[in-house]
CSV table of C-alpha atoms and ligand atoms in Angstrom, one decimal:
chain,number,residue,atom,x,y,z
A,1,UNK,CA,23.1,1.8,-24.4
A,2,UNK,CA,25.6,0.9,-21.5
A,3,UNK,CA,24.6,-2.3,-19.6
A,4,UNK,CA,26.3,-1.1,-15.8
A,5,UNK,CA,24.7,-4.0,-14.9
A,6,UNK,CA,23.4,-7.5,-15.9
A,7,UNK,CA,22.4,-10.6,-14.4
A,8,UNK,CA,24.5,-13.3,-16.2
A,9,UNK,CA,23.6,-16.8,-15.2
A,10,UNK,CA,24.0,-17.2,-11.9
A,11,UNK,CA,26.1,-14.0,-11.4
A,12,UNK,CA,26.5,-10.8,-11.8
A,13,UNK,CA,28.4,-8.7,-14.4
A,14,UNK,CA,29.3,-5.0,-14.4
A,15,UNK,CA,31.6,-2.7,-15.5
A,16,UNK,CA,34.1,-1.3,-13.6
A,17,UNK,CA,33.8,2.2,-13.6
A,18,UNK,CA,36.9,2.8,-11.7
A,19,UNK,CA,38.3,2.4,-15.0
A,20,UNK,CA,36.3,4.4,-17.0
A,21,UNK,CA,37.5,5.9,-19.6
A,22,UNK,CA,40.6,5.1,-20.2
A,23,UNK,CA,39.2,0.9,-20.2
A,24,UNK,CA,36.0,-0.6,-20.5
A,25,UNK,CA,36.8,-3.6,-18.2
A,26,UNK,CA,33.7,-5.8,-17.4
A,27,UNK,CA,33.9,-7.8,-14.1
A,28,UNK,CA,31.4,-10.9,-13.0
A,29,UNK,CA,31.3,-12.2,-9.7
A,30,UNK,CA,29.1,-14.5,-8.1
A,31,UNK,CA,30.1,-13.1,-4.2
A,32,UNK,CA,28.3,-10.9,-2.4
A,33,UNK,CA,31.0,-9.4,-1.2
A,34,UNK,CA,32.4,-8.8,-4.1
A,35,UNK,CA,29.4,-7.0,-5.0
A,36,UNK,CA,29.7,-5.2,-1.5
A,37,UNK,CA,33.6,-4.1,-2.3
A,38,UNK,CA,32.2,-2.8,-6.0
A,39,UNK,CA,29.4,-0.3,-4.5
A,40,UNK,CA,32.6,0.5,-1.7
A,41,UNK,CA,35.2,1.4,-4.1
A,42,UNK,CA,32.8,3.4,-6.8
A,43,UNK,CA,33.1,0.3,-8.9
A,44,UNK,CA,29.0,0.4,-9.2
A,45,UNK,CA,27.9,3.6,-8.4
A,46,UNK,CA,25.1,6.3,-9.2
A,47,UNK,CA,21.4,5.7,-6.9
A,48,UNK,CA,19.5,3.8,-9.0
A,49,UNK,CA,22.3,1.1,-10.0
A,50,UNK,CA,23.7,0.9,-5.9
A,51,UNK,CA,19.3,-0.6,-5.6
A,52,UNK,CA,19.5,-3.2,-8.9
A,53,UNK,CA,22.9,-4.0,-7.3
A,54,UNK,CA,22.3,-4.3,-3.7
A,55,UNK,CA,18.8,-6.9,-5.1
A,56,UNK,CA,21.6,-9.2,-6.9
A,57,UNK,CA,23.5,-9.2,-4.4
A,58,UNK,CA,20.8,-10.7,-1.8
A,59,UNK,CA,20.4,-13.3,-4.7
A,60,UNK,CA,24.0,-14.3,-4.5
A,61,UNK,CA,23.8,-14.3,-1.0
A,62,UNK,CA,21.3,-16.6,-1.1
A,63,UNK,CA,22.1,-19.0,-3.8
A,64,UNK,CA,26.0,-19.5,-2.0
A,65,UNK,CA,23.7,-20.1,1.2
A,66,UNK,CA,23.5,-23.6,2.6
A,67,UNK,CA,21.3,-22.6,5.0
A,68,UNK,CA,17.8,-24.9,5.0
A,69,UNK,CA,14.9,-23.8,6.7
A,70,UNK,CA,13.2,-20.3,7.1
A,71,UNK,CA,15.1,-19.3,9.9
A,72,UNK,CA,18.3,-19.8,9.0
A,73,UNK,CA,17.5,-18.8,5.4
A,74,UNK,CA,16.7,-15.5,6.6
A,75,UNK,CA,19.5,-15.2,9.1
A,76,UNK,CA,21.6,-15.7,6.0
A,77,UNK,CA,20.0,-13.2,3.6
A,78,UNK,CA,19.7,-10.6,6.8
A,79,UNK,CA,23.7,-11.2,6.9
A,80,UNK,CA,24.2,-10.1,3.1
A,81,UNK,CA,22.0,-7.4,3.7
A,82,UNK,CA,23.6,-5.9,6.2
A,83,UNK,CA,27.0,-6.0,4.5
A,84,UNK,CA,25.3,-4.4,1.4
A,85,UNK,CA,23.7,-1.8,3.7
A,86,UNK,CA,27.1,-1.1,5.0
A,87,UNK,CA,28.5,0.1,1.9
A,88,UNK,CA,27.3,3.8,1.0
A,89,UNK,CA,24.5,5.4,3.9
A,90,UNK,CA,23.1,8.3,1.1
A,91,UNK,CA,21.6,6.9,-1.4
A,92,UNK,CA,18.2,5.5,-0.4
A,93,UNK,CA,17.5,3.3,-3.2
A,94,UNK,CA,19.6,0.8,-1.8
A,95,UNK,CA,18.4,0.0,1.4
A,96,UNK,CA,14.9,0.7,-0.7
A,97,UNK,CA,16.0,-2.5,-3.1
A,98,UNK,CA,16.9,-4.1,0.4
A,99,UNK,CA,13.2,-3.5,1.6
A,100,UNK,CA,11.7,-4.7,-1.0
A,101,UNK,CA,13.1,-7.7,-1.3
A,102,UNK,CA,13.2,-8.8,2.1
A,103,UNK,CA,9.1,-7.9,1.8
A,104,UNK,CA,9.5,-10.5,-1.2
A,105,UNK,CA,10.9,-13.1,1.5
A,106,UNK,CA,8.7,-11.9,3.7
A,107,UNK,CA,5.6,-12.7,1.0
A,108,UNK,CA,7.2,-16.4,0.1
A,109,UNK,CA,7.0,-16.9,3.6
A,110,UNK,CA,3.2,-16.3,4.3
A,111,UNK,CA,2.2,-18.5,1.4
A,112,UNK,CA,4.6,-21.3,2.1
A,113,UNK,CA,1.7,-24.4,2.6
A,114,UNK,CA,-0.3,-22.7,0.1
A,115,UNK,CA,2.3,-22.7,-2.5
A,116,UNK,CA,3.4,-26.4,-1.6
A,117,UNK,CA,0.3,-27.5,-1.3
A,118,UNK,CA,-0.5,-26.0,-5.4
A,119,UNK,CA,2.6,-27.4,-6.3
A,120,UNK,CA,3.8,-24.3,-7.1
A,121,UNK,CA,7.1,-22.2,-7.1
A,122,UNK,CA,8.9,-21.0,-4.2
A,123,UNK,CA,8.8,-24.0,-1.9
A,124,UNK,CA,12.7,-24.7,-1.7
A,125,UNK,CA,15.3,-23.1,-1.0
A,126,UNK,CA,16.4,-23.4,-5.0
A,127,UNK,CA,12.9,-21.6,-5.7
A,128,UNK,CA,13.3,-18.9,-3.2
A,129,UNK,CA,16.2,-18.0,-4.8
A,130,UNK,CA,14.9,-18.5,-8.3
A,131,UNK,CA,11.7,-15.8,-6.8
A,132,UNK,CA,14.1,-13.5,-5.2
A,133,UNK,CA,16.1,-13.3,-8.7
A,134,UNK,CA,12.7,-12.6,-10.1
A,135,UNK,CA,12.0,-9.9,-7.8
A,136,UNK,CA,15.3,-8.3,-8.7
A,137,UNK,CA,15.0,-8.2,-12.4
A,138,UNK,CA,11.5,-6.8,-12.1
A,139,UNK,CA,13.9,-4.1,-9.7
A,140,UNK,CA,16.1,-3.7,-12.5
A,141,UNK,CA,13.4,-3.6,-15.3
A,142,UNK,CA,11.5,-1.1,-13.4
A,143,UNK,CA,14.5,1.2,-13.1
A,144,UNK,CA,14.8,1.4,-16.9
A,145,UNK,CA,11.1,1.7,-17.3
A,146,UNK,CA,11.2,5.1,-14.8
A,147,UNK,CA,14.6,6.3,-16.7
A,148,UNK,CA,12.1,6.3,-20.0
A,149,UNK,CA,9.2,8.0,-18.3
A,150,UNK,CA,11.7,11.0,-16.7
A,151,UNK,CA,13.4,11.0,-20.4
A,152,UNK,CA,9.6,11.8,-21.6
A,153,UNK,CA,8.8,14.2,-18.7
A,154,UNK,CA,11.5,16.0,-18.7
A,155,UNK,CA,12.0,16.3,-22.5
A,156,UNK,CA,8.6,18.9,-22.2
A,157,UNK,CA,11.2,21.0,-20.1
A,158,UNK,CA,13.7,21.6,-22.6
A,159,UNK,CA,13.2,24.1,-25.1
A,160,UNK,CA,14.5,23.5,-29.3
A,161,UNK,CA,17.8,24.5,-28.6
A,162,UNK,CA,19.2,24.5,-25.0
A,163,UNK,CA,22.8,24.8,-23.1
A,164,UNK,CA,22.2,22.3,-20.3
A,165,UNK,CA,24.7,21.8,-17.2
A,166,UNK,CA,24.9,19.0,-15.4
A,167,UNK,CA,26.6,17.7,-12.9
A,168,UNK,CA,28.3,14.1,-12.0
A,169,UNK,CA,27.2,11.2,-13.8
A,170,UNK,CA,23.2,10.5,-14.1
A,171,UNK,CA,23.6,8.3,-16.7
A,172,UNK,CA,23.2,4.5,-18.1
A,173,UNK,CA,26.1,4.1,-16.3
A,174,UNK,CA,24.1,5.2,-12.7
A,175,UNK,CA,21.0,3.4,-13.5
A,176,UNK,CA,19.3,0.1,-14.1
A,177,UNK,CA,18.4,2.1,-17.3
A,178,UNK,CA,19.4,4.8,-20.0
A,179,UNK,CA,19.5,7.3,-17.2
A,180,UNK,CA,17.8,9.9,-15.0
A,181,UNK,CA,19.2,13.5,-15.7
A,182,UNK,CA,20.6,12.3,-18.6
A,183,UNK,CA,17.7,10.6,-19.8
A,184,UNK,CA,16.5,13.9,-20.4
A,185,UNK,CA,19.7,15.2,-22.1
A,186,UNK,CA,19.2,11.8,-24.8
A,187,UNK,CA,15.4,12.0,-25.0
A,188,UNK,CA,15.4,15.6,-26.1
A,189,UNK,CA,18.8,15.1,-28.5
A,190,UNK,CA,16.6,11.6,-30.0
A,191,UNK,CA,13.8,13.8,-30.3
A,192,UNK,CA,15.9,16.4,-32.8
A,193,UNK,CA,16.6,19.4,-30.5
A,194,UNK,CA,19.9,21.2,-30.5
A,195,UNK,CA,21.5,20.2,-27.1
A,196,UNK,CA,24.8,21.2,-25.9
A,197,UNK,CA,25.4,20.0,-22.7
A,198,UNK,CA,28.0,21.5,-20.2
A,199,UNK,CA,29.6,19.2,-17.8
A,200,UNK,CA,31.2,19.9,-14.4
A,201,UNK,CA,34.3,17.4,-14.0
A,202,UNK,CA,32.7,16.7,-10.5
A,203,UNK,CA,35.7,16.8,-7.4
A,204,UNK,CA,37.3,14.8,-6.2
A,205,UNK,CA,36.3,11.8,-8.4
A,206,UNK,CA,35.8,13.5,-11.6
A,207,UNK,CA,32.6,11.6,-12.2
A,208,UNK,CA,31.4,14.3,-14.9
A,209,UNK,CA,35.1,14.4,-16.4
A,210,UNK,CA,35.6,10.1,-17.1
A,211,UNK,CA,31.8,9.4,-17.3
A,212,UNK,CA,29.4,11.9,-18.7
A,213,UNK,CA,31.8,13.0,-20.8
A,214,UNK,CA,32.5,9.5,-22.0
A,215,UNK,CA,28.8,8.7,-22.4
A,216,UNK,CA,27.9,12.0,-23.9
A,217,UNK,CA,30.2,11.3,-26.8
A,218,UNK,CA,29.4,7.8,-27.3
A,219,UNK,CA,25.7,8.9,-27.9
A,220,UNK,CA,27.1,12.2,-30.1
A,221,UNK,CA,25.9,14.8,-27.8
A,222,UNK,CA,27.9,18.1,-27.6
A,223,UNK,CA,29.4,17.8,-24.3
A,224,UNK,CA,32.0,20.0,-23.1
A,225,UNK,CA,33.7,19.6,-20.0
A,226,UNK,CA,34.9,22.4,-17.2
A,227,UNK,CA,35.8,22.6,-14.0
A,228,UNK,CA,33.5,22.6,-11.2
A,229,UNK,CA,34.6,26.4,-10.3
A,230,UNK,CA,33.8,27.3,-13.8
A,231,UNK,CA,30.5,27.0,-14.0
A,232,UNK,CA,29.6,30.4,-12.5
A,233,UNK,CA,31.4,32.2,-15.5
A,234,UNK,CA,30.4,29.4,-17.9
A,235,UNK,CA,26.7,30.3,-17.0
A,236,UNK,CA,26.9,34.2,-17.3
A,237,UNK,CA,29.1,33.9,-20.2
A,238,UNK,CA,27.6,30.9,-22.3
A,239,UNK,CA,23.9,31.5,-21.3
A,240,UNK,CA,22.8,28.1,-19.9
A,241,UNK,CA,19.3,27.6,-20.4
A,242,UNK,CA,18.9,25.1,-17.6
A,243,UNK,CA,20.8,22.8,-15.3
A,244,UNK,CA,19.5,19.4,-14.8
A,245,UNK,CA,21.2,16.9,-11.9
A,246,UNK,CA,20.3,13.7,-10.1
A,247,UNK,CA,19.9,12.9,-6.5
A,248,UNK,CA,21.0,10.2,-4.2
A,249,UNK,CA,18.0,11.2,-1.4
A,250,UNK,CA,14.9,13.7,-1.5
A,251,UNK,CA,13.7,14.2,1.8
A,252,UNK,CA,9.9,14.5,2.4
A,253,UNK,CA,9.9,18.6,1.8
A,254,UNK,CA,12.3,18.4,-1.3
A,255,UNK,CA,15.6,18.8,0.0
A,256,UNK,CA,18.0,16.8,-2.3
A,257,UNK,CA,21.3,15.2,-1.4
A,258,UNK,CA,23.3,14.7,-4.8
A,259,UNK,CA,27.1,14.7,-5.5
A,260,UNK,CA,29.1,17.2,-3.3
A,261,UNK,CA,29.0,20.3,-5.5
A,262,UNK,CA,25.0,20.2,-6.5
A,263,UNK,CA,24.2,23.0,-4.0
A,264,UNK,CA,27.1,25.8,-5.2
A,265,UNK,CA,25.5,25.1,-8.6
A,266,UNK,CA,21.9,25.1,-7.4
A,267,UNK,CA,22.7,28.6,-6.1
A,268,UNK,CA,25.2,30.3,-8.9
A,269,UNK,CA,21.4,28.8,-11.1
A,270,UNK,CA,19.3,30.8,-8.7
A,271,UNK,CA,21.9,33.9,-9.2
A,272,UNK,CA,21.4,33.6,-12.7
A,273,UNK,CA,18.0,33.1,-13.3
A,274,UNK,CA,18.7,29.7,-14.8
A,275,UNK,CA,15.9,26.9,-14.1
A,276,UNK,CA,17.6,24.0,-11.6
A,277,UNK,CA,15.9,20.7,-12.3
A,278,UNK,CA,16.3,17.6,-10.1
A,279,UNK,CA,15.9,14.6,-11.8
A,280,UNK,CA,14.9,10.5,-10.0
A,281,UNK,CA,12.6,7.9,-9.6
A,282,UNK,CA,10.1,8.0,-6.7
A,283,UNK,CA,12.7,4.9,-5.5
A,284,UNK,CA,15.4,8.2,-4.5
A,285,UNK,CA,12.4,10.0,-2.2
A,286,UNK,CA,12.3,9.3,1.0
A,287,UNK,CA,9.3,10.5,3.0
A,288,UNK,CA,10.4,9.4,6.2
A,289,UNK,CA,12.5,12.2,6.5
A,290,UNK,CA,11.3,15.6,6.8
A,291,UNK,CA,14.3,17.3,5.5
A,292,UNK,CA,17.3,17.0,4.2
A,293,UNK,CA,19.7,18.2,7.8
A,294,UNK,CA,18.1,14.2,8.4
A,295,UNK,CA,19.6,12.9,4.7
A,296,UNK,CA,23.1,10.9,6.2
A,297,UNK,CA,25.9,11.7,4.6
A,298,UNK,CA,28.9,9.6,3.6
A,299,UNK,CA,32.0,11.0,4.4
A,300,UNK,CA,35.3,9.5,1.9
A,301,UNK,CA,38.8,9.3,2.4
A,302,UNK,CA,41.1,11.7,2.4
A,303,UNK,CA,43.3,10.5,-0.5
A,304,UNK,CA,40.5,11.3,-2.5
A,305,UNK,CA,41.4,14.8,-2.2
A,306,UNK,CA,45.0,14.8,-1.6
A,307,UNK,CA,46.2,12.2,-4.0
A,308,UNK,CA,43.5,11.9,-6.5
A,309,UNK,CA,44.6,8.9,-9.2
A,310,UNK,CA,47.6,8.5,-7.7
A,311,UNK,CA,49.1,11.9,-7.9
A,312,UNK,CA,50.1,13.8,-4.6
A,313,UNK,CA,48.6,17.1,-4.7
A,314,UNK,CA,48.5,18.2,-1.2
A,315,UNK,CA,51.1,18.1,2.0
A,316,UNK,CA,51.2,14.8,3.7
A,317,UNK,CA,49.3,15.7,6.8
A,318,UNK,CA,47.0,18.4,5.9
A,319,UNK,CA,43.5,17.9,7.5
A,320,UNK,CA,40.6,17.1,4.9
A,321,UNK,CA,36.9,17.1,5.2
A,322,UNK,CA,35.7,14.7,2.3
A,323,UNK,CA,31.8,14.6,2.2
A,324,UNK,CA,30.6,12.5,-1.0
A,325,UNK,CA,27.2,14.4,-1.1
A,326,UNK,CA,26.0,18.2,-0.5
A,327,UNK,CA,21.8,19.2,0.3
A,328,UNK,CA,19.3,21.2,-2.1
A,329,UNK,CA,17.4,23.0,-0.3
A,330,UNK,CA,14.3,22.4,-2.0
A,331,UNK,CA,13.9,26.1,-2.5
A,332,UNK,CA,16.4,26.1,-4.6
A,333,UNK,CA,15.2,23.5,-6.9
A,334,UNK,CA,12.8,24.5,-9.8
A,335,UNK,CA,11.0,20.6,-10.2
A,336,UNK,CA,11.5,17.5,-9.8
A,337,UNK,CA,11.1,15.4,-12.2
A,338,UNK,CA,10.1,12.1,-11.7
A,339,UNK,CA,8.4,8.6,-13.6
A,340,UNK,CA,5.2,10.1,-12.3
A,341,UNK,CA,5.5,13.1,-13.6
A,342,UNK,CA,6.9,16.8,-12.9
A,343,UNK,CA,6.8,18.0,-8.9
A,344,UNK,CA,6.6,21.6,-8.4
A,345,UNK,CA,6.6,24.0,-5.2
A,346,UNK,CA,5.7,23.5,-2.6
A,347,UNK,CA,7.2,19.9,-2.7
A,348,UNK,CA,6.1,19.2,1.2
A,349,UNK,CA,2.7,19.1,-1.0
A,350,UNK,CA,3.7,17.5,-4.2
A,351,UNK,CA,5.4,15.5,-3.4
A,352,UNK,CA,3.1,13.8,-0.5
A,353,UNK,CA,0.4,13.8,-3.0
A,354,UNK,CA,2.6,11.6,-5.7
A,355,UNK,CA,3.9,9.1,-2.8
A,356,UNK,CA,0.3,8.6,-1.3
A,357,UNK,CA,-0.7,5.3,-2.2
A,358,UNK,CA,2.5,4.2,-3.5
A,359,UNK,CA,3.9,2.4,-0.5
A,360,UNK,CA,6.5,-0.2,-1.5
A,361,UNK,CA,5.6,-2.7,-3.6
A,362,UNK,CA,6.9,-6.2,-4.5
A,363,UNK,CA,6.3,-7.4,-8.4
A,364,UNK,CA,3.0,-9.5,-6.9
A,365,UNK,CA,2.0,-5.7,-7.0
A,366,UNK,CA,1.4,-6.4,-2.7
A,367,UNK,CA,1.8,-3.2,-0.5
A,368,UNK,CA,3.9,-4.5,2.1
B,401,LIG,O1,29.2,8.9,-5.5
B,401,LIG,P1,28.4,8.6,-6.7
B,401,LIG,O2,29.2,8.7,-8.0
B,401,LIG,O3,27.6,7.3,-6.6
B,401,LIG,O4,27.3,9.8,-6.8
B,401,LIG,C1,26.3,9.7,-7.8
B,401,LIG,C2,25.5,10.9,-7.8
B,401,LIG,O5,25.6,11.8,-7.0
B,401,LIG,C3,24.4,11.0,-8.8
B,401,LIG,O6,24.1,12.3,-9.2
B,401,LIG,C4,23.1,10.3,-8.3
B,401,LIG,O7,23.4,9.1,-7.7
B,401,LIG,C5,22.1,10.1,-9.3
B,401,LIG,S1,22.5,8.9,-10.4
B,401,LIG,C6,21.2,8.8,-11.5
């Protein structure tokens, strides 16, 4: 399995997915903002990695830090944050990952004379950043853990022998982990079923096209790649049995922002009576938000869409509307499958009922 992302050290090292597939270029950088420019330019991308990225990076804030005391040593890790924050708004894992470990500081702080007085860790700046690193490996081991568990859940969804489209990359690649969507696609191929999987290329970025693609035949799974406007044809002609995508945010009642594209094929499913399956960790839904008109989403530049890889495929000019991500209306949406198991209609209920009593948690296993 692909390592996006690793703690190496006293840095971080990822692969640059720019890159992808032509070169598997691994970068390490012990700058936040180098970190912050990676998320920016699609470097490190997919929900689940932007969280186990955005937690290394407070570490590297911190550890470049020369800041002594609590005040200034949260002034300095609120500074990072908000730079990570800055970088992509949809996605809620990451300012999720943020949370969290600033309830980590947060926790550290409280038990400052009691740790010193046991002797214990976390009463110098060296040891807060040694307990913040912890806190974000547990974020990152986590992340594969729930990438298992939807593998295992969703695997009871696919039948012996299934046609499966997907769309963008859910994969090791977008994860802490060996996937989310795709972690279906590998458990059920590891587990001996016949799997073909159909990939959209994904517009603008061709996500599906340089990624899936490129993990799907790395791991010897049929994949075959078409356009994002074929998929209409592809599922009336080459009977799909079901589509299965990520998502970037699920709001409270189930809406799902996921790549720009993941509603069209959420309603050519509905038109062909072809299950539509949503695939995250309970670290992607965001109960705060009632539905998904409140999901922001992150607009990109126009050369994304007129001069895609460096070729110029529209008139200089022309006016472009870019958005990065598109809403599932949770009507649309079959389940959603999850570490904790499958949600079903009406999600305003399921899903309230698998978020009760999991409020955000640091590894001391504290609510905060
Ligand atoms: O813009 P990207 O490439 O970060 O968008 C990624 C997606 O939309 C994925 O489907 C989503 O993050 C889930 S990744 C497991």
């Amino acid at each position: 399995m692909i390592r996006s992302i690793e703690w190496a050290g006293d840095r971080v090292r990822f692969i640059d997915q720019t890159k992808l597939p032509t070169e598997e270029m691994y970068i390490e950088t012990d700058r936040p903002s180098v970190l912050a420019e990676a998320i920016t330019s699609l470097k490190i991308r997919g929900a689940p990695a932007l969280g186990v990225a955005a937690a290394y990076g407070l570490v590297l804030g911190l550890q470049h830090s020369k800041a002594e005391g609590w005040e200034k040593l949260t002034k300095s890790f609120e500074e990072t944050a908000s730079m990570l924050q800055s970088t992509r708004p949809t996605a809620v894992n990451l300012s999720w990952a943020i949370e969290r470990m600033r309830a980590r500081l947060r926790q550290i702080h409280q038990s400052w004379g009691l740790v010193s007085a046991n002797q214990s860790e976390c009463n110098s700046p060296r040891d807060i950043v040694g307990c913040l690193l912890d806190e974000a490996k547990a974020i990152h081991r986590e992340d594969e853990e729930m990438c298992a568990a939807i593998g295992r859940y969703g695997n009871d969804l696919v039948p012996q022998r299934a046609a499966i489209l997907t769309h963008c990359n859910t994969g090791a690649l977008a994860t802490g982990g060996e996937g989310t969507a795709q972690a279906i696609i590998t458990t059920a191929a590891a587990q001996g079923k016949n799997i073909s999987v159909y990939a959209d290329e994904t517009r603008p970025l061709l996500q599906g096209a340089r990624l899936t693609a490129w993990e799907l035949q790395k791991q010897r799974i049929a994949v075959t790649l078409i356009t994002d406007n074929a998929a209409a044809f592809v599922m009336k002609r080459k009977k799909i049995d079901l589509v299965v995508v990520g998502a970037d945010r699920i709001a409270a009642n189930g809406d799902t922002a996921n790549k720009i594209g993941t509603y069209n094929v959420a309603i050519i499913a509905k038109e062909h009576g072809i299950p539509f399956y949503v695939a995250a960790p309970t670290s992607t839904i965001d109960v705060s938000l009632l539905h998904g008109e409140m999901i922001p989403i992150e607009e990109r530049q126009a050369n994304e869409v007129t001069e895609g890889f460096g070729t110029r495929s529209a008139p200089y000019g022309v006016n472009v509307f870019n958005p990065a991500f598109d809403i599932t209306p949770g009507g649309l949406i079959t389940a959603i499958v999850t570490e904790r198991g499958v949600l079903r209609p009406p999600y305003a209920v399921s899903i309230s009922e698998t978020m009760k009593g999991a409020l955000l948690k640091t590894s001391l296993g504290k609510d905060v």
